[in-house]
Short mmCIF file of C-alpha atoms in Angstrom, two decimals:
data_model
loop_
_atom_site.label_atom_id
_atom_site.label_comp_id
_atom_site.label_asym_id
_atom_site.label_seq_id
_atom_site.Cartn_x
_atom_site.Cartn_y
_atom_site.Cartn_z
CA UNK A 1 134.45 138.40 73.99
CA UNK A 2 131.20 138.14 73.61
CA UNK A 3 129.27 134.87 74.27
CA UNK A 4 125.69 134.45 73.59
CA UNK A 5 123.15 132.44 75.56
CA UNK A 6 122.11 130.91 72.31
CA UNK A 7 122.53 131.40 68.82
CA UNK A 8 119.70 130.78 66.77
CA UNK A 9 121.38 131.86 63.47
CA UNK A 10 124.29 129.73 63.89
CA UNK A 11 121.99 126.71 63.73
CA UNK A 12 119.74 127.92 60.94
CA UNK A 13 123.04 129.21 58.52
CA UNK A 14 124.28 125.33 58.24
CA UNK A 15 120.53 124.88 56.33
CA UNK A 16 119.50 128.04 55.52
CA UNK A 17 118.73 126.13 51.22
CA UNK A 18 116.90 123.53 53.25
CA UNK A 19 114.76 126.55 55.09
CA UNK A 20 113.80 128.05 52.53
CA UNK A 21 113.16 125.59 49.82
CA UNK A 22 110.65 123.96 52.61
CA UNK A 23 108.70 127.04 53.56
CA UNK A 24 109.12 128.16 49.25
CA UNK A 25 106.93 124.72 49.10
CA UNK A 26 104.29 125.78 51.74
CA UNK A 27 104.00 128.82 49.66
CA UNK A 28 104.13 127.90 45.80
CA UNK A 29 100.77 124.81 47.44
CA UNK A 30 99.15 127.79 49.32
CA UNK A 31 97.62 125.38 52.02
CA UNK A 32 98.62 126.73 55.48
CA UNK A 33 96.44 125.10 58.15
CA UNK A 34 96.79 120.81 58.21
CA UNK A 35 97.86 119.28 55.57
CA UNK A 36 100.39 117.48 53.88
CA UNK A 37 103.05 119.03 55.54
CA UNK A 38 101.13 118.29 58.73
CA UNK A 39 100.95 115.20 58.57
CA UNK A 40 103.97 114.23 56.85
CA UNK A 41 105.89 115.49 59.68
CA UNK A 42 103.89 113.47 62.57
CA UNK A 43 104.71 110.64 60.88
CA UNK A 44 108.48 111.39 60.58
CA UNK A 45 108.21 112.41 64.45
CA UNK A 46 106.16 109.63 65.35
CA UNK A 47 109.08 106.91 64.09
CA UNK A 48 111.94 109.01 65.78
CA UNK A 49 109.90 108.88 69.18
CA UNK A 50 109.18 104.95 68.09
CA UNK A 51 105.11 105.91 69.10
CA UNK A 52 102.76 105.04 66.49
CA UNK A 53 101.34 108.11 66.47
CA UNK A 54 102.32 111.87 66.99
CA UNK A 55 99.88 114.88 66.58
CA UNK A 56 100.59 118.49 65.76
CA UNK A 57 99.46 121.23 67.57
CA UNK A 58 99.93 124.84 69.21
CA UNK A 59 102.81 124.52 71.32
CA UNK A 60 103.76 122.81 74.78
CA UNK A 61 101.23 123.80 77.07
CA UNK A 62 98.57 123.22 74.90
CA UNK A 63 100.27 119.53 74.47
CA UNK A 64 100.41 118.88 77.54
CA UNK A 65 96.16 120.24 78.59
CA UNK A 66 94.78 118.27 75.66
CA UNK A 67 96.82 114.93 76.54
CA UNK A 68 95.29 115.60 80.45
CA UNK A 69 91.58 116.57 78.46
CA UNK A 70 91.48 113.12 76.71
CA UNK A 71 92.48 111.35 80.05
CA UNK A 72 89.54 112.67 81.35
CA UNK A 73 91.21 114.37 84.13
CA UNK A 74 89.10 118.20 85.47
CA UNK A 75 87.69 118.55 88.89
CA UNK A 76 88.41 116.77 92.06
CA UNK A 77 91.06 114.71 90.48
CA UNK A 78 94.39 115.13 91.72
CA UNK A 79 97.95 115.45 89.46
CA UNK A 80 101.87 114.70 91.15
CA UNK A 81 103.66 117.69 89.39
CA UNK A 82 107.33 118.24 90.18
CA UNK A 83 107.30 121.57 92.46
CA UNK A 84 110.54 122.90 90.64
CA UNK A 85 109.69 123.03 86.36
CA UNK A 86 108.44 125.31 83.96
CA UNK A 87 104.76 126.84 84.75
CA UNK A 88 103.48 125.60 82.12
CA UNK A 89 103.08 122.14 83.71
CA UNK A 90 101.27 123.46 86.42
CA UNK A 91 98.83 125.70 84.44
CA UNK A 92 97.43 123.01 82.40
CA UNK A 93 97.16 120.56 85.30
CA UNK A 94 95.32 124.07 86.65
CA UNK A 95 92.81 124.00 83.20
CA UNK A 96 91.81 121.09 83.73
CA UNK A 97 89.67 121.95 87.36
CA UNK A 98 92.22 118.96 88.75
CA UNK A 99 94.39 119.87 91.74
CA UNK A 100 98.04 120.68 91.56
CA UNK A 101 99.95 117.91 93.91
CA UNK A 102 104.21 119.16 93.70
CA UNK A 103 106.93 117.10 94.91
CA UNK A 104 109.85 117.73 95.41
CA UNK A 105 113.01 116.84 93.08
CA UNK A 106 116.47 115.25 93.59
CA UNK A 107 118.61 118.19 93.97
CA UNK A 108 121.35 116.15 91.93
CA UNK A 109 119.10 115.62 88.59
CA UNK A 110 116.99 118.83 89.19
CA UNK A 111 113.95 115.91 87.79
CA UNK A 112 110.55 114.58 90.62
CA UNK A 113 112.01 112.16 92.82
CA UNK A 114 110.24 108.47 92.75
CA UNK A 115 110.76 108.19 96.40
CA UNK A 116 108.90 110.86 96.85
CA UNK A 117 105.74 110.59 94.45
CA UNK A 118 104.32 107.68 96.45
CA UNK A 119 104.01 109.73 99.88
CA UNK A 120 101.87 112.39 97.93
CA UNK A 121 99.99 109.32 96.63
CA UNK A 122 95.78 108.66 97.60
CA UNK A 123 92.19 108.03 96.19
CA UNK A 124 91.93 110.71 94.59
CA UNK A 125 94.84 110.83 92.17
CA UNK A 126 94.75 109.91 88.58
CA UNK A 127 98.18 110.78 86.95
CA UNK A 128 102.13 111.42 87.24
CA UNK A 129 103.67 114.62 85.15
CA UNK A 130 106.53 114.13 84.99
CA UNK A 131 109.00 116.39 83.60
CA UNK A 132 112.78 115.38 82.12
CA UNK A 133 114.28 118.53 82.76
CA UNK A 134 117.33 120.32 81.17
CA UNK A 135 117.48 117.34 78.72
CA UNK A 136 117.90 115.14 81.39
CA UNK A 137 115.31 111.94 81.64
CA UNK A 138 112.95 111.22 84.32
CA UNK A 139 113.59 108.00 86.33
CA UNK A 140 110.49 106.47 83.82
CA UNK A 141 112.21 102.52 85.24
CA UNK A 142 111.06 103.97 89.06
CA UNK A 143 108.17 106.27 87.72
CA UNK A 144 105.76 103.68 85.26
CA UNK A 145 106.53 100.61 88.49
CA UNK A 146 105.00 103.20 91.17
CA UNK A 147 102.27 104.20 87.64
CA UNK A 148 101.16 100.67 87.40
CA UNK A 149 100.75 99.96 91.12
CA UNK A 150 98.25 102.03 91.56
CA UNK A 151 96.34 102.26 88.25
CA UNK A 152 97.73 106.47 87.50
CA UNK A 153 98.68 107.83 84.12
CA UNK A 154 101.93 108.84 83.17
CA UNK A 155 101.98 112.17 81.07
CA UNK A 156 105.61 112.78 80.16
CA UNK A 157 106.25 116.78 79.51
CA UNK A 158 109.13 115.78 77.04
CA UNK A 159 109.97 119.77 76.01
CA UNK A 160 113.61 120.11 77.10
CA UNK A 161 114.44 116.25 76.24
CA UNK A 162 113.41 115.51 72.65
CA UNK A 163 115.77 112.72 71.62
CA UNK A 164 116.68 111.01 74.77
CA UNK A 165 116.97 107.36 75.47
CA UNK A 166 116.61 105.30 78.25
CA UNK A 167 116.89 101.11 77.87
CA UNK A 168 116.61 101.88 74.09
CA UNK A 169 113.54 104.26 74.32
CA UNK A 170 113.11 107.97 73.87
CA UNK A 171 111.81 109.98 76.01
CA UNK A 172 107.47 110.80 75.37
CA UNK A 173 107.18 106.91 74.60
CA UNK A 174 107.24 105.69 77.70
CA UNK A 175 103.62 107.00 79.24
CA UNK A 176 100.25 107.59 78.44
CA UNK A 177 100.65 109.84 76.04
CA UNK A 178 104.00 112.65 75.63
CA UNK A 179 103.85 116.19 75.42
CA UNK A 180 106.79 118.40 73.69
CA UNK A 181 107.63 121.90 72.67
CA UNK A 182 108.92 123.27 69.43
CA UNK A 183 109.23 126.66 70.59
CA UNK A 184 112.58 127.82 68.87
CA UNK A 185 114.91 127.00 71.49
CA UNK A 186 114.01 123.95 72.15
CA UNK A 187 116.43 121.36 71.04
CA UNK A 188 114.28 120.78 68.22
CA UNK A 189 112.72 123.71 67.54
CA UNK A 190 110.55 125.55 65.39
CA UNK A 191 110.50 129.47 63.45
CA UNK A 192 107.45 129.94 66.27
CA UNK A 193 105.74 128.21 68.65
CA UNK A 194 104.49 124.92 67.96
CA UNK A 195 104.15 121.73 70.08
CA UNK A 196 102.76 117.80 69.83
CA UNK A 197 101.54 115.27 71.59
CA UNK A 198 103.43 111.44 71.14
CA UNK A 199 101.02 107.88 72.31
CA UNK A 200 100.74 104.55 71.73
CA UNK A 201 97.17 104.75 72.51
CA UNK A 202 94.79 105.09 69.65
CA UNK A 203 91.93 106.52 70.95
CA UNK A 204 93.91 109.29 72.27
CA UNK A 205 95.51 110.07 69.56
CA UNK A 206 91.76 110.43 67.92
CA UNK A 207 90.73 112.46 70.53
CA UNK A 208 93.29 114.58 70.33
CA UNK A 209 93.58 115.34 66.55
CA UNK A 210 89.40 115.92 67.18
CA UNK A 211 90.20 118.22 69.75
CA UNK A 212 92.41 120.51 68.39
CA UNK A 213 90.18 121.32 65.70
CA UNK A 214 87.28 122.74 67.23
CA UNK A 215 86.16 119.16 68.02
CA UNK A 216 85.81 118.37 64.69
CA UNK A 217 86.83 115.63 62.44
CA UNK A 218 85.05 116.85 58.97
CA UNK A 219 84.85 120.40 58.45
CA UNK A 220 81.60 122.39 60.04
CA UNK A 221 80.66 118.81 61.88
CA UNK A 222 81.94 119.46 65.96
CA UNK A 223 81.24 116.46 68.05
CA UNK A 224 82.68 117.46 70.79
CA UNK A 225 83.73 121.25 72.42
CA UNK A 226 87.55 121.89 71.26
CA UNK A 227 90.02 124.49 71.22
CA UNK A 228 92.44 126.00 67.77
CA UNK A 229 95.29 124.52 68.28
CA UNK A 230 97.30 123.51 65.70
CA UNK A 231 100.94 123.22 64.13
CA UNK A 232 101.33 125.01 61.00
CA UNK A 233 102.23 124.22 57.80
CA UNK A 234 104.89 126.15 57.50
CA UNK A 235 106.44 125.04 61.39
CA UNK A 236 106.32 121.67 60.75
CA UNK A 237 107.70 122.00 56.86
CA UNK A 238 110.59 123.66 58.79
CA UNK A 239 110.41 121.16 61.86
CA UNK A 240 110.76 117.70 58.68
CA UNK A 241 114.08 119.90 58.25
CA UNK A 242 115.71 120.33 61.54
CA UNK A 243 115.07 116.32 62.95
CA UNK A 244 116.62 114.99 60.43
CA UNK A 245 119.65 116.98 61.90
CA UNK A 246 118.25 116.40 65.44
CA UNK A 247 120.55 113.49 66.33
CA UNK A 248 123.09 114.99 65.38
CA UNK A 249 122.80 118.52 67.42
CA UNK A 250 122.17 116.66 70.83
CA UNK A 251 125.26 114.93 70.02
CA UNK A 252 127.23 117.76 69.69
CA UNK A 253 125.94 119.49 72.60
CA UNK A 254 126.79 116.00 75.41
CA UNK A 255 130.25 117.26 73.52
CA UNK A 256 129.83 121.15 74.23
CA UNK A 257 128.80 119.70 77.90
CA UNK A 258 131.48 117.18 78.15
CA UNK A 259 134.06 120.26 77.20
CA UNK A 260 132.33 121.93 79.99
CA UNK A 261 132.51 119.28 82.66
CA UNK A 262 136.65 118.94 82.15
CA UNK A 263 136.80 122.71 82.20
CA UNK A 264 135.73 123.14 85.56
CA UNK A 265 136.85 119.90 87.20
CA UNK A 266 138.97 121.15 89.43
CA UNK A 267 136.52 123.79 90.66
CA UNK A 268 134.60 123.07 93.85
CA UNK A 269 132.92 125.91 94.24
CA UNK A 270 130.84 125.04 91.32
CA UNK A 271 128.46 121.50 90.61
CA UNK A 272 127.35 120.75 87.20
CA UNK A 273 125.16 118.81 85.75
CA UNK A 274 124.90 114.95 86.85
CA UNK A 275 122.81 112.54 85.28
CA UNK A 276 121.72 110.17 87.71
CA UNK A 277 119.76 107.07 85.72
CA UNK A 278 121.07 105.42 82.81
CA UNK A 279 119.25 107.92 80.25
CA UNK A 280 121.60 109.53 77.32
CA UNK A 281 121.60 113.86 78.19
CA UNK A 282 120.81 115.72 75.39
CA UNK A 283 121.67 118.99 77.06
CA UNK A 284 118.70 121.36 76.80
CA UNK A 285 120.67 123.81 78.70
CA UNK A 286 123.96 122.90 80.60
CA UNK A 287 122.78 123.74 84.55
CA UNK A 288 125.42 124.32 87.46
CA UNK A 289 124.96 125.49 90.67
CA UNK A 290 126.73 127.56 92.96
CA UNK A 291 125.83 129.77 96.16
CA UNK A 292 127.38 132.83 94.99
CA UNK A 293 124.34 132.91 91.90
CA UNK A 294 124.44 136.53 91.39
CA UNK A 295 127.84 137.83 91.50
CA UNK A 296 128.62 134.76 89.75
CA UNK A 297 125.97 136.23 87.40
CA UNK A 298 127.27 139.50 87.20
CA UNK A 299 131.06 138.47 87.00
CA UNK A 300 129.70 136.70 84.01
CA UNK A 301 128.08 139.03 82.28
CA UNK A 302 131.11 141.42 83.00
CA UNK A 303 132.94 139.36 80.20
CA UNK A 304 130.20 139.36 77.44
CA UNK A 305 128.98 136.02 78.53
CA UNK A 306 124.92 135.87 78.52
CA UNK A 307 123.47 133.03 81.01
CA UNK A 308 120.30 132.81 81.85
CA UNK A 309 118.49 130.90 85.20
CA UNK A 310 116.08 127.83 84.85
CA UNK A 311 113.95 128.88 87.05
CA UNK A 312 114.08 132.35 89.39
CA UNK A 313 111.41 131.16 90.75
CA UNK A 314 109.22 127.82 91.33
CA UNK A 315 105.55 127.87 90.65
CA UNK A 316 104.52 128.19 94.37
CA UNK A 317 105.74 131.32 94.99
CA UNK A 318 104.59 132.81 91.64
CA UNK A 319 101.46 135.61 92.24
CA UNK A 320 99.52 133.53 90.09
CA UNK A 321 99.76 130.51 92.89
CA UNK A 322 99.12 132.14 95.79
CA UNK A 323 95.80 131.40 96.15
CA UNK A 324 97.07 127.21 96.58
CA UNK A 325 98.02 127.10 100.65
CA UNK A 326 102.21 127.08 99.65
CA UNK A 327 104.42 129.18 101.37
CA UNK A 328 107.59 130.34 101.09
CA UNK A 329 109.39 127.13 103.08
CA UNK A 330 106.98 124.73 101.46
CA UNK A 331 109.41 123.44 98.83
CA UNK A 332 112.40 124.03 100.19
CA UNK A 333 114.95 121.84 97.09
CA UNK A 334 112.83 124.33 94.76
CA UNK A 335 113.82 127.05 96.45
CA UNK A 336 117.41 126.49 96.33
CA UNK A 337 117.84 125.18 93.37
CA UNK A 338 115.49 128.49 92.61
CA UNK A 339 118.26 130.44 94.36
CA UNK A 340 121.57 129.09 93.01
CA UNK A 341 121.47 127.81 89.41
CA UNK A 342 122.89 129.25 86.72
CA UNK A 343 122.61 128.15 83.10
CA UNK A 344 125.85 128.67 80.67
CA UNK A 345 125.88 129.59 76.83
CA UNK A 346 125.31 126.16 75.12
CA UNK A 347 124.58 125.67 71.30
CA UNK A 348 125.36 123.05 68.88
CA UNK A 349 127.05 124.78 67.02
CA UNK A 350 129.38 127.37 69.64
CA UNK A 351 132.92 127.79 68.90
CA UNK A 352 136.10 126.57 70.80
CA UNK A 353 136.60 129.61 71.60
CA UNK A 354 133.73 130.69 72.65
CA UNK A 355 133.56 127.38 75.01
CA UNK A 356 137.43 128.01 76.44
CA UNK A 357 136.12 131.49 77.08
CA UNK A 358 133.19 130.99 79.17
CA UNK A 359 135.46 127.65 80.95
CA UNK A 360 138.18 130.02 81.72
CA UNK A 361 135.77 132.40 82.94
CA UNK A 362 133.91 130.31 85.56
CA UNK A 363 136.82 129.27 86.63
CA UNK A 364 139.00 132.76 87.29
CA UNK A 365 135.94 133.71 89.39
CA UNK A 366 136.56 130.97 92.28
CA UNK A 367 140.14 132.04 91.84
#
């Protein structure tokens, strides 16, 4: 049996008619940039997220970058980030000229450890940038308490947890602003690239709307230096369709994760995902850990099961960051996660026989 890591076509087949209708509507209207599809999606996504505003942008990296710019972070400032995140989180901070201050995760959840955050705060610290990794929300109550104590911005990287809920609030609604990505493989993904910022702050909303469009509110009138980072009409139309199904798809992800948990419950050599907060997990990925990761991955590959590693090289060991004073051993938890983590196939319309086959194949390696 062949089991892909993700099957985007399986999800799209269920809504093919609605997707085609949405694309046709844009083509018929022939307005492709910053039109009604974008504005109505922004309203729908803000309502879904429980925020006053949402601003569609070109991608998730731009979403973080524009928030950092809007709150005034730049040279001389420090921003606290996870040591084990996808590199886009770090790159957004680098783009401002601010200093990256990595903090290790709690190894159980993979999310930034609030207990370690406070030890890194000094007079130059301006923001904490938690990432809700793998569909599991960071401990936002603890992080917000620390931020309020030290008068810091909290900027959420919500690219992997769209729809997660903690204490009745959606991910992306806890900080001064939240950034998300609509890369096709995300829980809410478009058919190209896209991203968004969510916020309750009117000034940030106005600034980012201006920044994303060459620093302009009025055509050919440019008040500030901006960029070209605009969610296009076709992607917005597609996202409007898919947003209606997000909660259902997240529920399907949870049920698949629960089945995996049951199938692997007797396998002591495998550590399954652990949610150490009260938030609902939305399982962007299903990441397990084992000290035999590479041999185990080859075993699954030989059985036709595709897997991914999130992430094989931590940011501090990437060549792009070799100029920073972080060599091997600087962040041992991030490095351990990089050598032991493996993500199993998980997507909303994964068939029962494939779920069972993956579970059986995992167990057979350790018998």
